[in-house]
Every structure is written in structure tokens, then in C-alpha cells.
PDB file of C-alpha atoms in Angstrom:
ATOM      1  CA  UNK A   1      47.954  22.068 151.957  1.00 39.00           C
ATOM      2  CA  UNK A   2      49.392  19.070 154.125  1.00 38.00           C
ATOM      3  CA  UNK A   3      53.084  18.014 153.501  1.00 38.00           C
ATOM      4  CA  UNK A   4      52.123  14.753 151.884  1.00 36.00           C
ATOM      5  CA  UNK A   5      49.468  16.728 149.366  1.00 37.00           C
ATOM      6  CA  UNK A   6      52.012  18.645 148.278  1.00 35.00           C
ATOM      7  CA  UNK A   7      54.384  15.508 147.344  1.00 32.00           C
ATOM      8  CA  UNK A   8      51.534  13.981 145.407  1.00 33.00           C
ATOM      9  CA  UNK A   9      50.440  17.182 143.616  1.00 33.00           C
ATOM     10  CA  UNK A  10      54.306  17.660 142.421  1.00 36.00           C
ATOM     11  CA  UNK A  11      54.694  14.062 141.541  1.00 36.00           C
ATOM     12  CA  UNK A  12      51.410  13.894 139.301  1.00 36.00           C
ATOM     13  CA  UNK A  13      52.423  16.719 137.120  1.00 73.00           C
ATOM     14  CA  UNK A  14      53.635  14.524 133.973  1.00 87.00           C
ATOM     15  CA  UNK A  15      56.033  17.077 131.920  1.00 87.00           C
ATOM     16  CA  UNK A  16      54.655  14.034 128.760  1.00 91.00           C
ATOM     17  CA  UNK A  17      50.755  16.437 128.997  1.00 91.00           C
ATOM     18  CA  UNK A  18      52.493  18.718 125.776  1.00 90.00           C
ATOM     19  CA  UNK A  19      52.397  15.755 123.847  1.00 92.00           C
ATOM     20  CA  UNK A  20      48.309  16.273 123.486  1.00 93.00           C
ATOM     21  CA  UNK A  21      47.975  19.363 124.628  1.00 91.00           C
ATOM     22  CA  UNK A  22      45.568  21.390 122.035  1.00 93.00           C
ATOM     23  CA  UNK A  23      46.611  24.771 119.972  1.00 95.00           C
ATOM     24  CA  UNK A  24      45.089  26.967 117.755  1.00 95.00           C
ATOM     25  CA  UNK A  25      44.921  25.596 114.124  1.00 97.00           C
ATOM     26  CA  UNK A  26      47.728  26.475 111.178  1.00 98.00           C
ATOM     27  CA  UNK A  27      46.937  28.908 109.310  1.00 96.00           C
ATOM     28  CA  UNK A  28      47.625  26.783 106.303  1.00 97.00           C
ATOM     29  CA  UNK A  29      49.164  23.622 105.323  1.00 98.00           C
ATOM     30  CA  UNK A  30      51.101  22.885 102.168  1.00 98.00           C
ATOM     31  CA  UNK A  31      51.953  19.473 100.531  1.00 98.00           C
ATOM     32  CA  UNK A  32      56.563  19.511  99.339  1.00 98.00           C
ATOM     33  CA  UNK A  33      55.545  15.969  98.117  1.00 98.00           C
ATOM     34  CA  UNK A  34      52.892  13.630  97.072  1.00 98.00           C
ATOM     35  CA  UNK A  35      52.644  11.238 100.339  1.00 97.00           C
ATOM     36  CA  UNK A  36      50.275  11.398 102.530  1.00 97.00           C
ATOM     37  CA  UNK A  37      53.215  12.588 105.165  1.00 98.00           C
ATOM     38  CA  UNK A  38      54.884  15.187 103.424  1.00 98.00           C
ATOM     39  CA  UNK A  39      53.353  17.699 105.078  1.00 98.00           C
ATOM     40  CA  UNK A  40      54.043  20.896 106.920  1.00 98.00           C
ATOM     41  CA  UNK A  41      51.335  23.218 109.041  1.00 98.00           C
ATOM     42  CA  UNK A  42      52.377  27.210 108.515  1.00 97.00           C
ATOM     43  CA  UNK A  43      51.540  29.822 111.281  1.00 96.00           C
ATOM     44  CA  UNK A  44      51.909  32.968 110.153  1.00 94.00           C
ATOM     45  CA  UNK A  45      54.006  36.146 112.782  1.00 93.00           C
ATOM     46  CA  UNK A  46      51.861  37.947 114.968  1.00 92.00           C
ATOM     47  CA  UNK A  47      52.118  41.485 115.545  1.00 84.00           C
ATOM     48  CA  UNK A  48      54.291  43.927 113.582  1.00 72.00           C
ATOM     49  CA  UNK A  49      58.167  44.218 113.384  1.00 75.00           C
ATOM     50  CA  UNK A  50      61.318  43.602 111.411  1.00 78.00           C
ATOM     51  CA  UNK A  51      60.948  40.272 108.622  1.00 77.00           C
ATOM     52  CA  UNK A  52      62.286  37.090 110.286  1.00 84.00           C
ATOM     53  CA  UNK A  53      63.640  33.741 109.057  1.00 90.00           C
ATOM     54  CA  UNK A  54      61.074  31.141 108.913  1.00 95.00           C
ATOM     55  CA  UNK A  55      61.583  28.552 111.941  1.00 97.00           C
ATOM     56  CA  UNK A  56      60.851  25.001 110.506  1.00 98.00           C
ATOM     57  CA  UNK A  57      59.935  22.888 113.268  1.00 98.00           C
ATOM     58  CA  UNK A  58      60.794  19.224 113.207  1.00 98.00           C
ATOM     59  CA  UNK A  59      59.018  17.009 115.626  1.00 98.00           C
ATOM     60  CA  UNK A  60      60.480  13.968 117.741  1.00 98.00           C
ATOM     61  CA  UNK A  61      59.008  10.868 119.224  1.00 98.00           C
ATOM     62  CA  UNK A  62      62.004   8.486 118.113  1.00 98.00           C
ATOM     63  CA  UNK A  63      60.898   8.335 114.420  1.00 98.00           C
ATOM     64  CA  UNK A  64      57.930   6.068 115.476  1.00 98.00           C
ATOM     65  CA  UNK A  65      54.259   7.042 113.760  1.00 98.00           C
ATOM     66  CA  UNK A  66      52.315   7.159 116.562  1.00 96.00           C
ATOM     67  CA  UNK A  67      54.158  10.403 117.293  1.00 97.00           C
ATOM     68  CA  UNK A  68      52.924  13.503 114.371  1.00 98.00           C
ATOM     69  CA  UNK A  69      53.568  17.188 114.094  1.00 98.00           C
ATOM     70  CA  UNK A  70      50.441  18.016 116.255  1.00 96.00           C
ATOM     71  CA  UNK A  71      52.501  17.809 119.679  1.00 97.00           C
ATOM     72  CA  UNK A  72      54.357  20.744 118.777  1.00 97.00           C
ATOM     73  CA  UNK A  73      51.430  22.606 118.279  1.00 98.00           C
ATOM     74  CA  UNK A  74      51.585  24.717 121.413  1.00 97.00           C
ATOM     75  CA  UNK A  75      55.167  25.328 120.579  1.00 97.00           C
ATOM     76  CA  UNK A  76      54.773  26.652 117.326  1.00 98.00           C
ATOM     77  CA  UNK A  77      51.926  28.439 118.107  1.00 97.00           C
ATOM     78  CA  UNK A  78      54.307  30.682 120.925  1.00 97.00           C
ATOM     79  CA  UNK A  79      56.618  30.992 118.561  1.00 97.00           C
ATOM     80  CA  UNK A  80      54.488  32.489 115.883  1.00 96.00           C
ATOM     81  CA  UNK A  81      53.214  34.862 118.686  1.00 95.00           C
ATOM     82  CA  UNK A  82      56.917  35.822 119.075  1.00 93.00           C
ATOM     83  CA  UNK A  83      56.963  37.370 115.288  1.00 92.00           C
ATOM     84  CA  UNK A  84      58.368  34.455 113.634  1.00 92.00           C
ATOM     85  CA  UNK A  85      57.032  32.496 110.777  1.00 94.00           C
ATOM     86  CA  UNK A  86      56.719  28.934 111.567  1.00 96.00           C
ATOM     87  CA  UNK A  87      55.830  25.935 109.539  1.00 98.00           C
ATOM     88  CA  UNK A  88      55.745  22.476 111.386  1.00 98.00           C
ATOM     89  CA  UNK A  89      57.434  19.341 109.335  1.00 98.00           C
ATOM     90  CA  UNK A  90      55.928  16.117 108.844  1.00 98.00           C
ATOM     91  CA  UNK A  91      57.730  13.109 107.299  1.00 98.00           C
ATOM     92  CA  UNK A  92      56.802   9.372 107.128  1.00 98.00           C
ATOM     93  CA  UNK A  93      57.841   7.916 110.551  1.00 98.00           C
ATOM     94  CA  UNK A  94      58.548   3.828 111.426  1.00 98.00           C
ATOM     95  CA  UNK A  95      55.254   1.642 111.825  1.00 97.00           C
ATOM     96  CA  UNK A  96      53.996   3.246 109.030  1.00 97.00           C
ATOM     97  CA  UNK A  97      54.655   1.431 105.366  1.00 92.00           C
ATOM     98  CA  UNK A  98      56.888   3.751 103.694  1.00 95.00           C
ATOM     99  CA  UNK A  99      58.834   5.041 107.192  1.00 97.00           C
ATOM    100  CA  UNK A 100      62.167   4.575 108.121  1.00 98.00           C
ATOM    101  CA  UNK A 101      65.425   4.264 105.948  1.00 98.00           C
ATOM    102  CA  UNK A 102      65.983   5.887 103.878  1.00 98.00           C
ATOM    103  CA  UNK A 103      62.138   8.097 103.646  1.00 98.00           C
ATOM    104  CA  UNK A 104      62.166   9.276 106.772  1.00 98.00           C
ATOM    105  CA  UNK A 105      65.633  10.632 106.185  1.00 98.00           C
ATOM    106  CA  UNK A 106      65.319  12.068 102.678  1.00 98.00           C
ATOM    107  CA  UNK A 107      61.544  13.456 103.778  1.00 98.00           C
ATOM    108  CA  UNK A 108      63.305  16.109 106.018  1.00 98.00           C
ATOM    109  CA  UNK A 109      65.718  16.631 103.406  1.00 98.00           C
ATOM    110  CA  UNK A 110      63.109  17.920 101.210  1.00 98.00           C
ATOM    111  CA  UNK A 111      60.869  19.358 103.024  1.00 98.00           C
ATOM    112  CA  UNK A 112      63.567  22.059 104.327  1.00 98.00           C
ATOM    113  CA  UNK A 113      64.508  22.621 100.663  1.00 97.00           C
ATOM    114  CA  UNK A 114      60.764  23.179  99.596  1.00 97.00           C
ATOM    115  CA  UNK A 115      59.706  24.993 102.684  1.00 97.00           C
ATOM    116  CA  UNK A 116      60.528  28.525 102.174  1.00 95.00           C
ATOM    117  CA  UNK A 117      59.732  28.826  98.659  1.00 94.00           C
ATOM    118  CA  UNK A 118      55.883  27.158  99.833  1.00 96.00           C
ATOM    119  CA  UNK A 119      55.801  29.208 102.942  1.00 95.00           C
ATOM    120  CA  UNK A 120      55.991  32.586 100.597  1.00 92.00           C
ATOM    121  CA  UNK A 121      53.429  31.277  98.419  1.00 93.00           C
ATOM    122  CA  UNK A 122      50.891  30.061 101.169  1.00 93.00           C
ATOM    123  CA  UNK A 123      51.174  33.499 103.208  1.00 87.00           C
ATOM    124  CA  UNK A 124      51.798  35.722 101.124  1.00 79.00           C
ATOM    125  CA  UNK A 125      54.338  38.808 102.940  1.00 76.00           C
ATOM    126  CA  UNK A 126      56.666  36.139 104.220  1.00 78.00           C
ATOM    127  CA  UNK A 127      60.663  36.114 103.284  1.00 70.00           C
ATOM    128  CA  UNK A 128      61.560  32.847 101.135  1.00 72.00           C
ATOM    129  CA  UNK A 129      65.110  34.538 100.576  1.00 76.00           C
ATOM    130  CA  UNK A 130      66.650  33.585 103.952  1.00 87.00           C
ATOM    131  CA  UNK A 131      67.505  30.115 104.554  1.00 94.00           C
ATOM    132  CA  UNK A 132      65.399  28.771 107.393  1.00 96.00           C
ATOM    133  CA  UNK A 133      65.879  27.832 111.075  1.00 97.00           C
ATOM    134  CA  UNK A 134      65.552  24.689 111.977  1.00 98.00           C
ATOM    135  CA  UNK A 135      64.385  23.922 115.934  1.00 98.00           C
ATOM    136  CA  UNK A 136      64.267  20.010 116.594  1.00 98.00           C
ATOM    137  CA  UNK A 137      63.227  18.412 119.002  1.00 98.00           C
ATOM    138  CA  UNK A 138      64.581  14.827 120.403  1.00 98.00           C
ATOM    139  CA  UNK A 139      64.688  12.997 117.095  1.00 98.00           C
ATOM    140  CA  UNK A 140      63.583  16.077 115.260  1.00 98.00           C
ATOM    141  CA  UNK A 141      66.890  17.159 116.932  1.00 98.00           C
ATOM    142  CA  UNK A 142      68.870  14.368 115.007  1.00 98.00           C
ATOM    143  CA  UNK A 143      66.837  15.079 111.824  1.00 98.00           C
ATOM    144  CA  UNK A 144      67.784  18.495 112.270  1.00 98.00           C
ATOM    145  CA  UNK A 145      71.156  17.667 112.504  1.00 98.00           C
ATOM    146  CA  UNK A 146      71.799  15.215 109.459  1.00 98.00           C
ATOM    147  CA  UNK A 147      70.008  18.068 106.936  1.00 98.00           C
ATOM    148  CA  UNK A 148      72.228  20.717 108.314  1.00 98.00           C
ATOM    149  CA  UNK A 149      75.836  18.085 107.881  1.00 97.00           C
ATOM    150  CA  UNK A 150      74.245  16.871 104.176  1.00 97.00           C
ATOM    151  CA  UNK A 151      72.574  20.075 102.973  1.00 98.00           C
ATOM    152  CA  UNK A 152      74.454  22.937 104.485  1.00 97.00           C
ATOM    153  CA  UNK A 153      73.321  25.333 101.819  1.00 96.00           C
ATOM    154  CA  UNK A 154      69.341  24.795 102.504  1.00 96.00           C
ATOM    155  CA  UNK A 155      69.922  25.808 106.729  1.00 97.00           C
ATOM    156  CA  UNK A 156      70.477  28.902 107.707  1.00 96.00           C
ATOM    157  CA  UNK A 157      70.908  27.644 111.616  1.00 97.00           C
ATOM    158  CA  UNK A 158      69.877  24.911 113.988  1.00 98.00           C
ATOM    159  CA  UNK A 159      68.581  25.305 117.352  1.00 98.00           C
ATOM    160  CA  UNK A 160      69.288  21.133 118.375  1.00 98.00           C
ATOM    161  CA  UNK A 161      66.440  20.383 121.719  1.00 98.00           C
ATOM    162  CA  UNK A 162      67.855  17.008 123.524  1.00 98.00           C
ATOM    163  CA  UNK A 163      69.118  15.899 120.134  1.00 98.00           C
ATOM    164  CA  UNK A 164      69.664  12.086 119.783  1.00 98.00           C
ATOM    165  CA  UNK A 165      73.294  12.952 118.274  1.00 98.00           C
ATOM    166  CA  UNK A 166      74.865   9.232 118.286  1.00 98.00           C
ATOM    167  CA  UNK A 167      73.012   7.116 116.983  1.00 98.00           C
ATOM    168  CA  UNK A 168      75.422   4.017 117.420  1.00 98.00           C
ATOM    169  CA  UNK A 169      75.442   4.721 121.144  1.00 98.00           C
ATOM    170  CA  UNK A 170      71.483   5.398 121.207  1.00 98.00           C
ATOM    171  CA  UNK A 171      71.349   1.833 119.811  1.00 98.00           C
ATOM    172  CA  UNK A 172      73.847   0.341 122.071  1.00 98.00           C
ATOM    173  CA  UNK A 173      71.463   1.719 125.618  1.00 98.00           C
ATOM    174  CA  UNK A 174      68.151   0.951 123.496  1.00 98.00           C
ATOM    175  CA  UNK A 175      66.459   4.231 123.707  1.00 98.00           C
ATOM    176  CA  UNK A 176      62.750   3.930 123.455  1.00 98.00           C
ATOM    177  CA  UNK A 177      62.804  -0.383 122.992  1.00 97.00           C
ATOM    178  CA  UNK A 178      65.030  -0.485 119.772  1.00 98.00           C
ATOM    179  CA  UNK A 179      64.073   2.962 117.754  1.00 98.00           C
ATOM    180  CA  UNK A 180      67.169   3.408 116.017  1.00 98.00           C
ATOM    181  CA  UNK A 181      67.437  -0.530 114.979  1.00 98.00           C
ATOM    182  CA  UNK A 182      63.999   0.984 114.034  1.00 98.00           C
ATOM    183  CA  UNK A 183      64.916   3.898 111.848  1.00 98.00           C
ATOM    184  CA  UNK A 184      67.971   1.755 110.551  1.00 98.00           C
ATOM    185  CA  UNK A 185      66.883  -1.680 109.831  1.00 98.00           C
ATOM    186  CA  UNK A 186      69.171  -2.601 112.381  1.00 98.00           C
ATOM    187  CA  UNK A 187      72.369  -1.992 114.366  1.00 98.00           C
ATOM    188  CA  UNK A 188      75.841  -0.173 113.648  1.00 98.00           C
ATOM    189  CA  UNK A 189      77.458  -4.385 112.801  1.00 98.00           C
ATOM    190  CA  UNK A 190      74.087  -4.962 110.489  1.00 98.00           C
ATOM    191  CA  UNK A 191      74.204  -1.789 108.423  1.00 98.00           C
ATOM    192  CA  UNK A 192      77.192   0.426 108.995  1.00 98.00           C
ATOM    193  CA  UNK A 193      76.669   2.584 105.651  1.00 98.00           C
ATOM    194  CA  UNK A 194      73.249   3.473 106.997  1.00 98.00           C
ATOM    195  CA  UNK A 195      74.681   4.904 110.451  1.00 98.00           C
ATOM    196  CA  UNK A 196      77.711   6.577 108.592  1.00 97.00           C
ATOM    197  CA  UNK A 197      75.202   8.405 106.270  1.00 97.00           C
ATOM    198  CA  UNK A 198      72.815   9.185 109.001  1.00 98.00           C
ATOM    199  CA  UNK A 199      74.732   9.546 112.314  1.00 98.00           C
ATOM    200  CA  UNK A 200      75.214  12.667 113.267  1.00 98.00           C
ATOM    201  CA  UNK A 201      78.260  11.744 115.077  1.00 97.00           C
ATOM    202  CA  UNK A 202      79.996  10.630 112.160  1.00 95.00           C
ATOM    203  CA  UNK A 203      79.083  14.493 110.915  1.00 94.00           C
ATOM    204  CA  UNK A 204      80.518  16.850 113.585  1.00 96.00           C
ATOM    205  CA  UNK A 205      82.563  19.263 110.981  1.00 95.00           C
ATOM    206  CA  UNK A 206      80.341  21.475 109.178  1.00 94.00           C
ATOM    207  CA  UNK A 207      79.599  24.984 109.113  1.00 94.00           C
ATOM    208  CA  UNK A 208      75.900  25.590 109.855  1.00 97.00           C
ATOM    209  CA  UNK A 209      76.108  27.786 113.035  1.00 97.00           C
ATOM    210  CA  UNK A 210      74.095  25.467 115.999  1.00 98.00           C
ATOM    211  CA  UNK A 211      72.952  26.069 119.731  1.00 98.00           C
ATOM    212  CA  UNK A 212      72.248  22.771 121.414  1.00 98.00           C
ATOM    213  CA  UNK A 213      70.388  22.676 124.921  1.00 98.00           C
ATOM    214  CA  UNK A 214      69.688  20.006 127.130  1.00 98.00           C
ATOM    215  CA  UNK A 215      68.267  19.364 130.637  1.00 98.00           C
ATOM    216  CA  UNK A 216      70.518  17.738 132.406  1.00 97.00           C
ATOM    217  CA  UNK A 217      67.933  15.534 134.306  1.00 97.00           C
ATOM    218  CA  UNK A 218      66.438  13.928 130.645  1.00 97.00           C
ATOM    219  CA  UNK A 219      66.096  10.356 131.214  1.00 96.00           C
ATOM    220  CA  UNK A 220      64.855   9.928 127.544  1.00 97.00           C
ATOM    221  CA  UNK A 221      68.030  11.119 125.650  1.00 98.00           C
ATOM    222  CA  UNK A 222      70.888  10.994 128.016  1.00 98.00           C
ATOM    223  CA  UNK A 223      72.710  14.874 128.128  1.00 98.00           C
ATOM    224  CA  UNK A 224      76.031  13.170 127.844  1.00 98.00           C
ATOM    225  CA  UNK A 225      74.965  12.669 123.551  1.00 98.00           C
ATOM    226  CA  UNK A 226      75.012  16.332 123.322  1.00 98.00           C
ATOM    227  CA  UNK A 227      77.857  16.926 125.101  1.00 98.00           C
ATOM    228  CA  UNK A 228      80.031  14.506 123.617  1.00 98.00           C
ATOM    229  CA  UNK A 229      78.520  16.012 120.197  1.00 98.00           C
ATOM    230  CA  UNK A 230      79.243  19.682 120.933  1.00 98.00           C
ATOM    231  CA  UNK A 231      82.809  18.638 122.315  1.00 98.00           C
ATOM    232  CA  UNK A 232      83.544  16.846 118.723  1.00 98.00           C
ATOM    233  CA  UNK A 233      82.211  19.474 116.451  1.00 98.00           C
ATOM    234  CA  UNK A 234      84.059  22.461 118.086  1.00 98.00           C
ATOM    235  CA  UNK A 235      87.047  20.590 117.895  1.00 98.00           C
ATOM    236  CA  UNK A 236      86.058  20.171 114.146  1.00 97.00           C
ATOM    237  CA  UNK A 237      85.918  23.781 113.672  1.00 97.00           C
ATOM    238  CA  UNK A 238      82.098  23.883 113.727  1.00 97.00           C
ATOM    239  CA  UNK A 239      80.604  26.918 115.358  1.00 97.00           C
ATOM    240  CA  UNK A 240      77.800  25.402 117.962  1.00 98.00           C
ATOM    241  CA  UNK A 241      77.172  25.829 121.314  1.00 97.00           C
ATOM    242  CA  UNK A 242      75.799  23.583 123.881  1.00 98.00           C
ATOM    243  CA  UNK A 243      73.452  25.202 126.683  1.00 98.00           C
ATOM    244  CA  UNK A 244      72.978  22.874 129.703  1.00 98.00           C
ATOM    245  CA  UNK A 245      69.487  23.336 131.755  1.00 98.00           C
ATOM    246  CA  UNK A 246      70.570  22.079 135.507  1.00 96.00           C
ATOM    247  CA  UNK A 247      66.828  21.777 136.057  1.00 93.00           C
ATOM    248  CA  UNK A 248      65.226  20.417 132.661  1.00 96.00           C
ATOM    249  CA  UNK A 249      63.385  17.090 131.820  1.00 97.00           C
ATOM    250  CA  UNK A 250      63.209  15.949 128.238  1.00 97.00           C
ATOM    251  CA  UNK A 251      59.669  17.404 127.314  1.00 97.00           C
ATOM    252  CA  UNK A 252      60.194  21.151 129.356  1.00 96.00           C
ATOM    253  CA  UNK A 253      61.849  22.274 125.688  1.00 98.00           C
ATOM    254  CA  UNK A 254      59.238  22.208 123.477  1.00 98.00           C
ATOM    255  CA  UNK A 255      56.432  23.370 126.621  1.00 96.00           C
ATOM    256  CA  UNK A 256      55.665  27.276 126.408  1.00 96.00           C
ATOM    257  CA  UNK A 257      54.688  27.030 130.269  1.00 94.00           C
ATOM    258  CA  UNK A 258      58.112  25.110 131.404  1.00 96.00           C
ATOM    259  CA  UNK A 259      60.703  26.765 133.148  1.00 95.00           C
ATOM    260  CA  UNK A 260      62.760  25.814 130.420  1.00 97.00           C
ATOM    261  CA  UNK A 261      60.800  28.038 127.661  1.00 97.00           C
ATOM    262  CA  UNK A 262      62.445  30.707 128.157  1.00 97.00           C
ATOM    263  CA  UNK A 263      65.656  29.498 127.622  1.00 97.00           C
ATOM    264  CA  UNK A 264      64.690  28.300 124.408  1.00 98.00           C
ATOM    265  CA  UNK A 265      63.446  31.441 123.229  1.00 97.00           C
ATOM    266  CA  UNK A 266      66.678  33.210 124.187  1.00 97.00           C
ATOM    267  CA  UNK A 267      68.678  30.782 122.455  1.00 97.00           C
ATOM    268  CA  UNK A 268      66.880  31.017 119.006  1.00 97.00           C
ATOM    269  CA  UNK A 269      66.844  34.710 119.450  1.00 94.00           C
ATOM    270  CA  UNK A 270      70.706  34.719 119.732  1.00 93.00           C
ATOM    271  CA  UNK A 271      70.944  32.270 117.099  1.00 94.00           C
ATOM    272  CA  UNK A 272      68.752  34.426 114.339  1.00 89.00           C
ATOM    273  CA  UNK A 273      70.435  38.102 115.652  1.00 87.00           C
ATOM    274  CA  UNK A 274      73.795  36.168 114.645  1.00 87.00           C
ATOM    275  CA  UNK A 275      72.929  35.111 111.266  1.00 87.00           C
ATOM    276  CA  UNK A 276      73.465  37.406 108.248  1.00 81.00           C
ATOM    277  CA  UNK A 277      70.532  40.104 108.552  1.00 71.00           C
ATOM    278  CA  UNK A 278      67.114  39.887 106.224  1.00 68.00           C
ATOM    279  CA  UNK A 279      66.444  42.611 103.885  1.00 51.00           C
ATOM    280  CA  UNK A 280      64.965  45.273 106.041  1.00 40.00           C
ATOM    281  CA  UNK A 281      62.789  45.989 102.988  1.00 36.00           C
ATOM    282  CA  UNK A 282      61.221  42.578 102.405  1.00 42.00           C
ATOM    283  CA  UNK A 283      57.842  42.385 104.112  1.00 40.00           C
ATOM    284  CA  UNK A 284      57.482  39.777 107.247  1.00 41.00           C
ATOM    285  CA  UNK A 285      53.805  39.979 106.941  1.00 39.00           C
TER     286      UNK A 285
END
């Protein structure tokens, strides 16, 4: 292949294909509310071994609706095939009537709580005893985030992908054409109670043990949030950990066929083998 054929063939690949790329359906999907959007898809573990946590996955796309739980399809479905238990979390999103403060927030909220208990009961075999992982992803990341500072007791860890972890600042460089003012109903002067509830921040001492990575070359949710995030919370006393990928774009986390994946599997690995063991008795299937 010709020099200049190569250039064009690495410049067309667009890391953004995840965001439609198909995957084999749930194996179930269970209602935690009575909205239309509260909503998770389950995928039971593949293969035999020892009973894992369930992962709850929580989607990004800056809150916005035209962004759902199907993207991380392909990511959920590896993970599953990895012998965990996955469900993935829908919530009402902005653009939609009931989205944004404070339902998109308190969706999450209760859709972790609910989760295990509905995961047991849907596929039958799987441990509800164990507080869940959560794995989010961008502004899944942030959701992720706020549930583990305002409902410590319902997370058992959180595995943060290019979380957008100040708010204030992700409204002062206008991330995605105002999606915070978005979320918010406007900026950190118009509604400060909503960003000190919801900024995550204004949240960096609690005890829920978290990994953050991020690729150093995301131009969607600049690295320097995470770092700034992780910096603040160990001073705090919080035990979390921020992994820095040299060579990662935003959307390389959540693709099983990135260079990135396996980085991400490591790190929720670590992060489950350091949380307090399952009952080697309870069934994971």
C-alpha cells in the first residue's frame, strides 16, 4: 500500500463506530421503575468459575437522549464473556420530557439500589448479596461518581472511564455545546445547590474504593478533570486510583477491539480481587 493510502486508511478509522456497533441481545431486561427509561438490559456470565459481583454499566453521551444504553452493547457483551454478570442502566436523559435535574440524577440512584435484588430474580444463580460494580463511562463516569459520594452503602466499587468529574469547569469550556447547563438548568452562578449536590468535585472524600482511567489524547473530556479529581480525593483520604492511557481517545474505553480494552479489563479485575470476597458457596450461574 502507497504512503498516502496508508494516511487515509488510518485517518478514516473513527474510534465514534462503537457508538452503533451491534451485539448480541440481553438476556433479559427488568423495569426498577415505572418510566419508560428506567430500564436496565442483564447479560448473564459465560462459562464456569467462582460467583462475581454484578458490573452495572452506566452509559455516557453527556446526559443528552439521543445517546441510550445500546452503545455499550459490545462492551457488556465482553464483559459477560469474561464471567461477570452485567446489567446495562438506563435513566431519562435531557431532550427528553422528564430528563435532566433532578431525574436523571435520582434515576441512577435507584436503579443501582434495585439492580441486584432484580438481577437475582431475572437470572436466577446470580449473587444479589454483594454490592455491585459500577463501570461508567464519560457521563456514566460522573453518574457513577455522584451514586458512589451519596449512596456509599449501595456500591461496592467504581471503575470511573474519562469521567466528567467537575462539572463547574465542564460548564465553564462548554463540553458538548452546553450539556451540563443541560443537565443543570444552567450554570454554577444560576443554580449553585444543583452543582454542590451533583458535582462530583464538590464530593472527593468518600470511601467507595475507585480506579479512574483516561487517555490522555481525549479531546471530549479533557484528562486534566480526572486528574485534578484523583489528586483531591486522595488527599481526602479516599482510596482511588487514576490510570493514565498515553495512547487513548475518548471512545477506545468502552471498545472490546481498542488497544485500550485491555487495560480496562485489568483494572476492573484488580478492582473486584480487592473488594471483600463473595461467598464461595453462592452460585454465579
Amino acid at each position: 500500500m502507497p504512503p498516502e493510502h496508508a494516511t487515509v486508511a488510518v485517518m478514516s478509522a473513527d474510534p465514534r463506530a462503537v457508538l452503533t456497533r451491534p451485539a448480541p441481545p440481553p438476556d433479559a431486561t427488568v423495569a426498577y421503575g415505572d418510566h419508560s427509561e428506567q430500564l436496565a438490559d442483564l447479560r448473564r456470565p459465560v462459562g464456569g468459575g467462582p460467583a462475581r459481583r454484578l458490573v452495572i454499566v452506566v452509559h455516557g453521551g453527556f446526559w443528552r437522549a439521543e445517546y441510550d444504553r445500546t452503545h455499550t452493547g459490545p462492551m457488556a457483551a465482553a464483559l459477560a464473556a469474561l464471567g461477570h454478570p452485567v446489567a446495562q442502566l438506563e435513566y431519562r436523559r435531557t431532550g427528553q420530557p422528564d430528563g435532566g435535574w433532578p431525574n436523571t440524577l435520582t434515576d441512577v440512584l435507584a436503579g443501582v439500589a434495585a439492580l441486584p435484588g432484580l438481577a437475582a430474580a431475572a437470572l436466577p444463580g446470580l449473587v444479589a448479596s454483594a454490592p455491585p460494580i459500577l463501570v461508567g463511562h464519560s457521563a456514566g463516569g460522573h453518574l457513577a461518581l455522584h451514586v458512589a459520594a451519596h449512596a456509599p452503602t449501595t456500591v461496592g466499587g467504581v471503575l470511573a472511564l474519562a469521567p466528567v468529574a467537575d462539572l463547574a469547569e465542564a460548564y465553564r469550556l462548554d463540553l458538548d455545546g452546553g450539556a451540563v447547563a443541560a443537565l443543570l438548568g444552567g450554570g454554577p452562578a444560576d443554580v449553585p445547590d444543583r452543582y454542590a449536590a451533583t458535582d462530583p468535585s464538590a464530593s472527593v472524600s468518600m470511601q467507595v474504593r475507585t480506579v479512574v482511567l483516561h487517555g490522555a489524547l481525549d479531546r471530549q473530556v479533557p484528562v486534566t478533570m480526572s486528574r485534578s479529581w484523583v489528586a483531591a480525593a486522595q488527599a481526602a483520604g479516599t482510596p482511588a486510583t487514576l490510570i493514565e492511557l498515553p495512547k487513548c481517545e475518548h471512545y477506545g474505553l468502552i471498545a472490546p477491539d481498542s488497544a485500550a480494552w485491555p487495560r480496562v479489563v485489568d483494572a476492573l479485575r484488580s478492582l473486584h480481587d480487592d473488594l471483600p470476597g463473595i461467598d464461595a458457596a453462592s452460585p454465579s450461574r
